[in-house]
mmCIF file of C-alpha atoms in Angstrom:
data_model
loop_
_atom_site.group_PDB
_atom_site.id
_atom_site.type_symbol
_atom_site.label_atom_id
_atom_site.label_comp_id
_atom_site.label_asym_id
_atom_site.label_seq_id
_atom_site.Cartn_x
_atom_site.Cartn_y
_atom_site.Cartn_z
ATOM 1 C CA MET N 1 80.752 186.394 90.427
ATOM 2 C CA THR N 2 77.948 183.921 90.137
ATOM 3 C CA LEU N 3 74.392 184.899 89.321
ATOM 4 C CA SER N 4 73.180 184.108 92.827
ATOM 5 C CA GLN N 5 75.874 186.305 94.367
ATOM 6 C CA ARG N 6 74.983 189.144 92.029
ATOM 7 C CA LEU N 7 71.347 188.717 92.940
ATOM 8 C CA ALA N 8 72.130 188.780 96.657
ATOM 9 C CA ASN N 9 74.264 191.908 96.282
ATOM 10 C CA TRP N 10 71.571 193.611 94.253
ATOM 11 C CA ALA N 11 69.019 192.839 96.966
ATOM 12 C CA ARG N 12 71.396 194.122 99.657
ATOM 13 C CA MET N 13 71.913 197.406 97.859
ATOM 14 C CA LYS N 14 68.194 197.879 97.264
ATOM 15 C CA SER N 15 66.980 197.086 100.757
ATOM 16 C CA PRO N 16 69.296 197.435 103.751
ATOM 17 C CA TRP N 17 67.763 196.045 106.924
ATOM 18 C CA ILE N 18 68.700 197.862 110.093
ATOM 19 C CA THR N 19 68.444 196.949 113.729
ATOM 20 C CA LEU N 20 68.676 199.350 116.645
ATOM 21 C CA PHE N 21 70.674 198.720 119.794
ATOM 22 C CA ASN N 22 70.510 201.028 122.788
ATOM 23 C CA SER N 23 73.761 200.686 124.699
ATOM 24 C CA GLY N 24 72.796 203.016 127.517
ATOM 25 C CA ALA N 25 71.625 206.095 125.619
ATOM 26 C CA CYS N 26 69.330 208.779 127.010
ATOM 27 C CA ASN N 27 66.635 207.737 124.467
ATOM 28 C CA ALA N 28 66.873 210.902 122.358
ATOM 29 C CA CYS N 29 68.728 209.021 119.599
ATOM 30 C CA ASP N 30 66.217 206.163 119.798
ATOM 31 C CA ILE N 31 63.330 208.573 119.372
ATOM 32 C CA GLU N 32 65.015 209.993 116.269
ATOM 33 C CA VAL N 33 65.341 206.471 114.863
ATOM 34 C CA ILE N 34 61.638 205.922 115.557
ATOM 35 C CA ALA N 35 60.967 209.191 113.709
ATOM 36 C CA VAL N 36 62.896 207.758 110.753
ATOM 37 C CA LEU N 37 60.550 204.792 110.634
ATOM 38 C CA THR N 38 57.255 206.616 111.123
ATOM 39 C CA PRO N 39 55.279 208.337 108.306
ATOM 40 C CA ARG N 40 57.003 211.724 108.345
ATOM 41 C CA PHE N 41 60.288 210.285 107.053
ATOM 42 C CA ASP N 42 59.064 206.760 106.247
ATOM 43 C CA VAL N 43 62.266 205.066 105.162
ATOM 44 C CA GLU N 44 60.452 201.948 104.076
ATOM 45 C CA ARG N 45 59.786 203.730 100.802
ATOM 46 C CA PHE N 46 63.587 203.523 100.244
ATOM 47 C CA GLY N 47 63.632 199.872 101.219
ATOM 48 C CA ILE N 48 65.214 200.494 104.639
ATOM 49 C CA LEU N 49 63.485 198.134 107.001
ATOM 50 C CA ALA N 50 63.794 197.916 110.788
ATOM 51 C CA LYS N 51 64.233 194.381 112.055
ATOM 52 C CA GLY N 52 63.799 193.095 115.566
ATOM 53 C CA SER N 53 66.567 190.529 115.371
ATOM 54 C CA PRO N 54 70.255 191.225 114.658
ATOM 55 C CA ARG N 55 70.410 187.917 112.767
ATOM 56 C CA HIS N 56 68.161 189.412 110.084
ATOM 57 C CA ALA N 57 69.936 192.750 109.853
ATOM 58 C CA ASP N 58 72.665 194.178 107.610
ATOM 59 C CA ILE N 59 73.258 197.403 109.524
ATOM 60 C CA LEU N 60 73.489 197.777 113.288
ATOM 61 C CA VAL N 61 72.591 201.224 114.598
ATOM 62 C CA VAL N 62 74.127 201.710 118.038
ATOM 63 C CA THR N 63 73.086 204.576 120.293
ATOM 64 C CA GLY N 64 74.666 205.538 123.574
ATOM 65 C CA PRO N 65 78.137 205.555 125.134
ATOM 66 C CA VAL N 66 78.127 201.765 125.833
ATOM 67 C CA THR N 67 77.897 201.058 129.536
ATOM 68 C CA ARG N 68 80.118 198.383 131.017
ATOM 69 C CA LYS N 69 77.064 196.205 131.494
ATOM 70 C CA GLN N 70 76.002 196.533 127.863
ATOM 71 C CA ALA N 71 79.454 196.128 126.274
ATOM 72 C CA PRO N 72 79.551 192.285 126.299
ATOM 73 C CA ARG N 73 75.932 192.189 125.093
ATOM 74 C CA LEU N 74 76.699 194.607 122.238
ATOM 75 C CA ARG N 75 79.700 192.492 121.265
ATOM 76 C CA ARG N 76 77.569 189.336 121.243
ATOM 77 C CA ILE N 77 74.818 190.954 119.158
ATOM 78 C CA TRP N 78 77.376 192.185 116.637
ATOM 79 C CA GLU N 79 78.882 188.693 116.418
ATOM 80 C CA GLN N 80 75.456 187.249 115.616
ATOM 81 C CA MET N 81 74.954 189.440 112.553
ATOM 82 C CA PRO N 82 75.669 187.831 109.185
ATOM 83 C CA GLU N 83 78.373 189.244 106.917
ATOM 84 C CA PRO N 84 78.495 191.697 105.254
ATOM 85 C CA LYS N 85 77.592 193.771 108.287
ATOM 86 C CA TYR N 86 77.923 197.470 108.939
ATOM 87 C CA VAL N 87 77.785 199.484 112.134
ATOM 88 C CA ILE N 88 76.529 203.040 112.540
ATOM 89 C CA ALA N 89 77.482 204.729 115.823
ATOM 90 C CA MET N 90 74.856 207.364 116.510
ATOM 91 C CA GLY N 91 75.327 210.698 118.221
ATOM 92 C CA ALA N 92 78.060 212.280 120.289
ATOM 93 C CA CYS N 93 77.880 209.453 122.825
ATOM 94 C CA GLY N 94 78.391 206.724 120.240
ATOM 95 C CA ALA N 95 81.451 208.527 118.878
ATOM 96 C CA SER N 96 83.263 209.487 122.064
ATOM 97 C CA GLY N 97 81.104 208.945 125.122
ATOM 98 C CA GLY N 98 79.612 212.442 124.871
ATOM 99 C CA VAL N 99 78.605 213.905 128.205
ATOM 100 C CA PHE N 100 79.294 210.529 129.815
ATOM 101 C CA ARG N 101 82.945 210.428 128.748
ATOM 102 C CA GLY N 102 85.317 209.348 131.496
ATOM 103 C CA LEU N 103 82.633 208.149 133.901
ATOM 104 C CA TYR N 104 83.192 204.957 135.796
ATOM 105 C CA HIS N 105 80.393 203.013 134.144
ATOM 106 C CA VAL N 106 81.009 203.623 130.415
ATOM 107 C CA VAL N 107 83.656 202.429 127.954
ATOM 108 C CA ASP N 108 83.590 205.754 125.997
ATOM 109 C CA GLY N 109 82.205 205.001 122.588
ATOM 110 C CA VAL N 110 81.123 202.151 120.382
ATOM 111 C CA GLU N 111 84.517 201.796 118.718
ATOM 112 C CA ASN N 112 86.047 200.377 121.905
ATOM 113 C CA VAL N 113 83.770 197.353 121.610
ATOM 114 C CA ILE N 114 83.055 196.734 117.916
ATOM 115 C CA PRO N 115 84.454 198.187 114.656
ATOM 116 C CA VAL N 116 82.378 201.132 113.466
ATOM 117 C CA ASP N 117 81.889 202.033 109.807
ATOM 118 C CA VAL N 118 79.926 205.280 109.985
ATOM 119 C CA PHE N 119 79.676 207.879 112.760
ATOM 120 C CA VAL N 120 76.723 210.257 112.841
ATOM 121 C CA ALA N 121 77.326 213.561 114.601
ATOM 122 C CA GLY N 122 74.694 215.299 116.645
ATOM 123 C CA CYS N 123 73.005 215.140 120.005
ATOM 124 C CA PRO N 124 70.708 213.687 118.809
ATOM 125 C CA PRO N 125 71.261 213.509 115.025
ATOM 126 C CA ARG N 126 68.350 214.515 112.834
ATOM 127 C CA PRO N 127 66.396 211.730 111.099
ATOM 128 C CA ASP N 128 67.654 212.795 107.669
ATOM 129 C CA GLU N 129 71.222 212.443 108.941
ATOM 130 C CA ILE N 130 70.449 208.865 109.953
ATOM 131 C CA ILE N 131 69.118 208.168 106.459
ATOM 132 C CA ASN N 132 72.297 209.746 105.092
ATOM 133 C CA ALA N 133 74.394 207.425 107.274
ATOM 134 C CA VAL N 134 72.563 204.371 105.979
ATOM 135 C CA VAL N 135 73.171 205.571 102.415
ATOM 136 C CA ALA N 136 76.859 206.044 103.294
ATOM 137 C CA CYS N 137 76.890 202.433 104.493
ATOM 138 C CA LEU N 138 75.536 201.393 101.102
ATOM 139 C CA GLY N 139 78.359 203.349 99.434
ATOM 140 C CA LEU N 140 80.844 201.440 101.610
ATOM 141 C CA LEU N 141 79.133 198.171 100.698
ATOM 142 C CA LYS N 142 79.525 198.972 97.019
ATOM 143 C CA GLU N 143 83.227 199.766 97.412
ATOM 144 C CA ASP N 144 83.759 196.672 99.561
ATOM 145 C CA LEU N 145 82.191 194.527 96.840
ATOM 146 C CA ALA N 146 84.549 196.075 94.290
ATOM 147 C CA HIS N 147 87.567 195.409 96.581
ATOM 148 C CA GLY N 148 86.371 191.964 97.555
ATOM 149 C CA GLY N 149 86.063 192.574 101.303
ATOM 150 C CA LYS N 150 86.514 195.095 104.075
ATOM 151 C CA ALA N 151 90.233 194.565 104.484
ATOM 152 C CA TRP N 152 91.216 197.386 102.090
ATOM 153 C CA ARG N 153 90.019 200.118 104.481
ATOM 154 C CA THR N 154 91.222 198.771 107.806
ATOM 155 C CA LYS N 155 94.318 200.525 109.037
ATOM 156 C CA PRO N 156 97.330 198.309 109.694
ATOM 157 C CA LYS N 157 97.770 197.772 113.387
ATOM 158 C CA VAL N 158 100.560 199.917 114.821
ATOM 159 C CA ILE N 159 102.797 197.909 117.078
ATOM 160 C CA GLU N 160 103.645 200.092 120.041
ATOM 161 C CA ARG N 161 107.274 200.223 120.996
ATOM 162 C CA VAL N 162 107.845 199.712 124.682
ATOM 163 C CA VAL N 163 109.983 202.563 125.929
ATOM 164 C CA PRO N 164 111.385 201.807 129.390
ATOM 165 C CA THR N 165 110.675 204.697 131.714
ATOM 166 C CA GLU N 166 112.812 205.639 134.678
ATOM 167 C CA GLY N 167 112.219 203.498 137.704
ATOM 168 C CA THR N 168 111.112 200.366 135.905
ATOM 169 C CA PRO N 169 113.592 197.521 136.278
ATOM 170 C CA VAL N 170 115.408 196.779 133.063
ATOM 171 C CA PRO N 171 115.581 193.065 132.346
ATOM 172 C CA PRO N 172 119.165 191.812 132.538
ATOM 173 C CA LYS N 173 120.850 191.256 129.217
ATOM 174 C CA PRO N 174 121.500 187.635 128.337
ATOM 175 C CA ALA N 175 125.108 186.688 128.875
ATOM 176 C CA GLU N 176 127.115 187.057 125.736
ATOM 177 C CA VAL N 177 128.166 183.771 124.307
ATOM 178 C CA PRO N 178 131.740 183.922 122.956
ATOM 179 C CA ALA N 179 131.838 182.990 119.347
ATOM 180 C CA MET O 1 44.036 212.329 153.756
ATOM 181 C CA SER O 2 44.912 213.060 157.346
ATOM 182 C CA GLU O 3 46.560 216.146 158.790
ATOM 183 C CA LEU O 4 50.287 216.868 158.559
ATOM 184 C CA LEU O 5 52.377 215.670 161.477
ATOM 185 C CA LYS O 6 53.121 218.282 164.131
ATOM 186 C CA LEU O 7 56.639 218.891 165.363
ATOM 187 C CA GLU O 8 55.584 218.123 168.965
ATOM 188 C CA GLN O 9 54.070 214.840 167.828
ATOM 189 C CA VAL O 10 57.369 213.775 166.266
ATOM 190 C CA ALA O 11 59.310 215.055 169.277
ATOM 191 C CA ARG O 12 57.152 212.907 171.577
ATOM 192 C CA ALA O 13 57.592 209.821 169.418
ATOM 193 C CA MET O 14 61.349 210.340 169.022
ATOM 194 C CA GLU O 15 62.038 210.926 172.723
ATOM 195 C CA GLY O 16 65.539 209.772 173.585
ATOM 196 C CA ILE O 17 66.506 209.440 169.946
ATOM 197 C CA GLY O 18 67.068 212.970 168.735
ATOM 198 C CA THR O 19 65.658 216.473 168.663
ATOM 199 C CA PRO O 20 63.516 216.914 165.557
ATOM 200 C CA GLU O 21 63.576 220.135 163.599
ATOM 201 C CA ALA O 22 61.093 221.348 161.005
ATOM 202 C CA VAL O 23 62.966 221.882 157.748
ATOM 203 C CA LYS O 24 59.832 222.685 155.753
ATOM 204 C CA ALA O 25 56.108 222.577 156.459
ATOM 205 C CA ASN O 26 55.922 218.928 155.451
ATOM 206 C CA ARG O 27 59.450 217.807 156.308
ATOM 207 C CA ILE O 28 60.812 217.045 159.769
ATOM 208 C CA ARG O 29 64.442 216.114 160.234
ATOM 209 C CA VAL O 30 65.520 213.895 163.109
ATOM 210 C CA PRO O 31 69.298 213.794 163.553
ATOM 211 C CA THR O 32 70.411 210.733 165.489
ATOM 212 C CA THR O 33 73.267 208.269 165.914
ATOM 213 C CA PRO O 34 73.886 205.044 163.939
ATOM 214 C CA ALA O 35 73.181 202.909 167.020
ATOM 215 C CA LYS O 36 69.694 204.368 167.426
ATOM 216 C CA VAL O 37 68.611 204.422 163.777
ATOM 217 C CA LYS O 38 66.777 201.113 163.906
ATOM 218 C CA GLU O 39 64.758 202.192 166.938
ATOM 219 C CA ALA O 40 64.023 205.504 165.182
ATOM 220 C CA VAL O 41 62.686 203.709 162.096
ATOM 221 C CA ARG O 42 60.628 201.365 164.296
ATOM 222 C CA ARG O 43 59.064 204.274 166.191
ATOM 223 C CA ALA O 44 58.360 206.182 162.986
ATOM 224 C CA LEU O 45 56.651 203.067 161.655
ATOM 225 C CA THR O 46 54.517 202.329 164.736
ATOM 226 C CA ASP O 47 53.934 205.725 166.401
ATOM 227 C CA LEU O 48 53.956 208.049 163.384
ATOM 228 C CA ALA O 49 52.405 205.694 160.784
ATOM 229 C CA CYS O 50 55.389 206.169 158.419
ATOM 230 C CA ASP O 51 54.870 202.964 156.462
ATOM 231 C CA HIS O 52 56.430 204.202 153.211
ATOM 232 C CA VAL O 53 60.122 204.658 152.567
ATOM 233 C CA VAL O 54 60.602 207.389 149.952
ATOM 234 C CA GLN O 55 64.328 206.793 149.670
ATOM 235 C CA ILE O 56 67.511 206.438 151.628
ATOM 236 C CA ALA O 57 69.851 209.212 150.623
ATOM 237 C CA ALA O 58 73.563 208.571 150.998
ATOM 238 C CA VAL O 59 76.188 211.282 150.725
ATOM 239 C CA ASP O 60 79.938 211.209 151.025
ATOM 240 C CA ASN O 61 80.733 214.688 152.369
ATOM 241 C CA GLY O 62 84.488 214.060 152.324
ATOM 242 C CA LYS O 63 84.734 213.458 156.079
ATOM 243 C CA ALA O 64 81.958 210.940 156.789
ATOM 244 C CA PHE O 65 79.051 209.196 155.127
ATOM 245 C CA GLU O 66 75.644 210.769 155.696
ATOM 246 C CA LEU O 67 72.557 208.592 155.525
ATOM 247 C CA ILE O 68 69.083 210.098 155.496
ATOM 248 C CA TYR O 69 66.070 207.808 155.709
ATOM 249 C CA HIS O 70 63.086 209.604 154.173
ATOM 250 C CA LEU O 71 59.927 208.030 155.536
ATOM 251 C CA THR O 72 56.368 209.097 154.949
ATOM 252 C CA GLY O 73 52.816 207.852 155.379
ATOM 253 C CA PRO O 74 49.172 208.802 154.819
ATOM 254 C CA HIS O 75 49.798 212.131 156.594
ATOM 255 C CA ARG O 76 52.156 213.141 153.728
ATOM 256 C CA THR O 77 54.831 214.418 156.104
ATOM 257 C CA VAL O 78 58.388 213.333 155.387
ATOM 258 C CA VAL O 79 60.254 212.252 158.498
ATOM 259 C CA ALA O 80 63.957 212.362 157.633
ATOM 260 C CA ILE O 81 66.096 210.345 160.023
ATOM 261 C CA ALA O 82 69.668 211.546 159.525
ATOM 262 C CA ILE O 83 72.822 209.795 160.695
ATOM 263 C CA GLU O 84 76.549 210.061 160.047
ATOM 264 C CA LEU O 85 78.794 207.040 159.651
ATOM 265 C CA PRO O 86 82.564 207.124 160.155
ATOM 266 C CA ARG O 87 84.706 206.472 157.088
ATOM 267 C CA ASP O 88 86.873 203.786 158.694
ATOM 268 C CA LYS O 89 83.972 201.591 159.810
ATOM 269 C CA PRO O 90 80.840 202.288 157.702
ATOM 270 C CA GLU O 91 78.431 199.872 159.324
ATOM 271 C CA VAL O 92 74.821 200.301 160.342
ATOM 272 C CA ALA O 93 71.945 197.974 161.192
ATOM 273 C CA THR O 94 69.579 197.218 158.333
ATOM 274 C CA ALA O 95 66.046 198.577 158.206
ATOM 275 C CA SER O 96 64.904 196.019 155.646
ATOM 276 C CA ASP O 97 63.279 193.738 158.237
ATOM 277 C CA LEU O 98 60.998 196.613 159.338
ATOM 278 C CA LEU O 99 60.492 198.156 155.878
ATOM 279 C CA PRO O 100 61.296 195.624 153.130
ATOM 280 C CA PRO O 101 61.594 198.231 150.320
ATOM 281 C CA ALA O 102 64.499 199.798 152.215
ATOM 282 C CA GLY O 103 66.505 196.683 151.343
ATOM 283 C CA ILE O 104 66.798 197.728 147.704
ATOM 284 C CA TYR O 105 68.148 201.162 148.609
ATOM 285 C CA GLU O 106 70.560 199.525 151.017
ATOM 286 C CA ARG O 107 71.860 197.246 148.281
ATOM 287 C CA GLN O 108 72.428 200.228 146.016
ATOM 288 C CA ILE O 109 74.234 202.192 148.729
ATOM 289 C CA HIS O 110 76.346 199.153 149.525
ATOM 290 C CA ASP O 111 77.218 198.861 145.839
ATOM 291 C CA LEU O 112 78.212 202.481 145.254
ATOM 292 C CA LEU O 113 79.567 203.605 148.634
ATOM 293 C CA GLY O 114 80.528 200.382 150.375
ATOM 294 C CA ILE O 115 78.392 200.915 153.473
ATOM 295 C CA VAL O 116 77.643 197.581 155.156
ATOM 296 C CA PHE O 117 74.094 197.070 156.373
ATOM 297 C CA VAL O 118 74.381 194.495 159.115
ATOM 298 C CA GLY O 119 71.572 191.965 159.038
ATOM 299 C CA HIS O 120 70.562 192.544 155.416
ATOM 300 C CA PRO O 121 69.460 189.172 154.019
ATOM 301 C CA ASP O 122 70.988 189.508 150.538
ATOM 302 C CA LEU O 123 73.506 192.330 150.226
ATOM 303 C CA LYS O 124 74.698 191.664 146.673
ATOM 304 C CA ARG O 125 75.272 193.816 143.572
ATOM 305 C CA ILE O 126 72.286 195.646 142.149
ATOM 306 C CA ILE O 127 73.532 198.536 140.013
ATOM 307 C CA LEU O 128 77.167 198.020 138.979
ATOM 308 C CA ASN O 129 78.145 195.530 136.306
ATOM 309 C CA GLU O 130 78.712 191.948 137.402
ATOM 310 C CA ASP O 131 82.445 192.002 136.628
ATOM 311 C CA TRP O 132 83.149 195.178 138.620
ATOM 312 C CA PRO O 133 86.107 194.555 140.952
ATOM 313 C CA ALA O 134 85.391 194.064 144.644
ATOM 314 C CA ASN O 135 86.266 196.790 147.154
ATOM 315 C CA GLU O 136 85.983 199.577 144.571
ATOM 316 C CA PHE O 137 83.262 202.074 145.393
ATOM 317 C CA PRO O 138 82.865 204.671 142.631
ATOM 318 C CA MET O 139 80.708 207.150 144.565
ATOM 319 C CA ARG O 140 83.279 207.670 147.304
ATOM 320 C CA LYS O 141 84.950 211.059 147.105
ATOM 321 C CA ASP O 142 88.437 209.562 147.391
ATOM 322 C CA TRP O 143 87.873 206.987 144.617
ATOM 323 C CA LYS O 144 89.989 207.304 141.499
ATOM 324 C CA PRO O 145 89.915 204.779 138.678
ATOM 325 C CA ASN O 146 93.123 202.808 138.496
ATOM 326 C CA PRO O 147 94.385 202.662 134.888
ATOM 327 C CA ASN O 148 95.699 199.141 135.416
ATOM 328 C CA THR O 149 92.443 197.714 136.778
ATOM 329 C CA PHE O 150 89.820 196.147 134.533
ATOM 330 C CA TYR O 151 86.466 197.586 135.537
ATOM 331 C CA GLY O 152 84.313 195.368 133.334
ATOM 332 C CA GLY O 153 82.966 195.571 129.816
ATOM 333 C CA VAL O 154 85.012 194.087 126.992
ATOM 334 C CA ARG O 155 88.737 193.537 127.328
ATOM 335 C CA LYS O 156 90.918 195.365 124.813
ATOM 336 C CA GLU O 157 92.403 192.065 123.595
ATOM 337 C CA ALA O 158 88.947 190.701 122.732
ATOM 338 C CA THR O 159 88.009 193.502 120.314
#
């Protein structure tokens, strides 16, 4: 590892920059994030800084169940973030859709649109839980640096076996060629 | 602020359209037919000074679509013009040329329930996502999402 890389990693660990994305939340989660930034919790003393642009951010905090309108926008914002990037899905909605689960206008959770690293439980989560999630992201960052990437913790994709059900036409077998 | 509208006043203005009934002190309901709704809105606007559309409520009661035009004015009385539309042909004349704000409610109702407002200048999507399939109306009671249809958002292959 070169000196400049070590310097960049040190800076990343010391000061994670977060950006907030509301994907159709009820605003309760967003208010808790605002509470994180304001003097009572004041995360800037830990170096956590809220940025307005996803291109400047290391951690994307997503609130809400992701409406169908917001899903392509969320995907595009996530694609704009520079690596290494981490995603925190906030609240019950971000994890599973919450009270909106199964409705016609939501895709039921952030994980259906972008890969999520940390889920925060709660409706809404408390500000200290959000700080805890950011710290958990830093722990992941440290382990990823040791493993040289994120690949070590992604599950291998399970290839689904197609089981023909009754009623579906079975494709005809190719004619056997005599040897 | 002027006085509340009297029931007789509304009955006189809505002659030949429907028999009004007082639902509350400040709310008068006028049940009518889809063919007469435009005339009812016009009379409410000119004779009863109802120049403000509060909302157009749309309900699918399982048998038919109910539309209720809530109109009010400086007298603070809500005149609710109620109609029922058949399921097989949900069409009604637009009120957006008389009351332009009604056009936005009509677009929303068209989006969610599939009611066609004949004569609306721009009856396009307002509330559903742009890639929502045509002829799918999620607020209809008999609507069920089809697992094989893509309703918008991000396709599974793209994630």
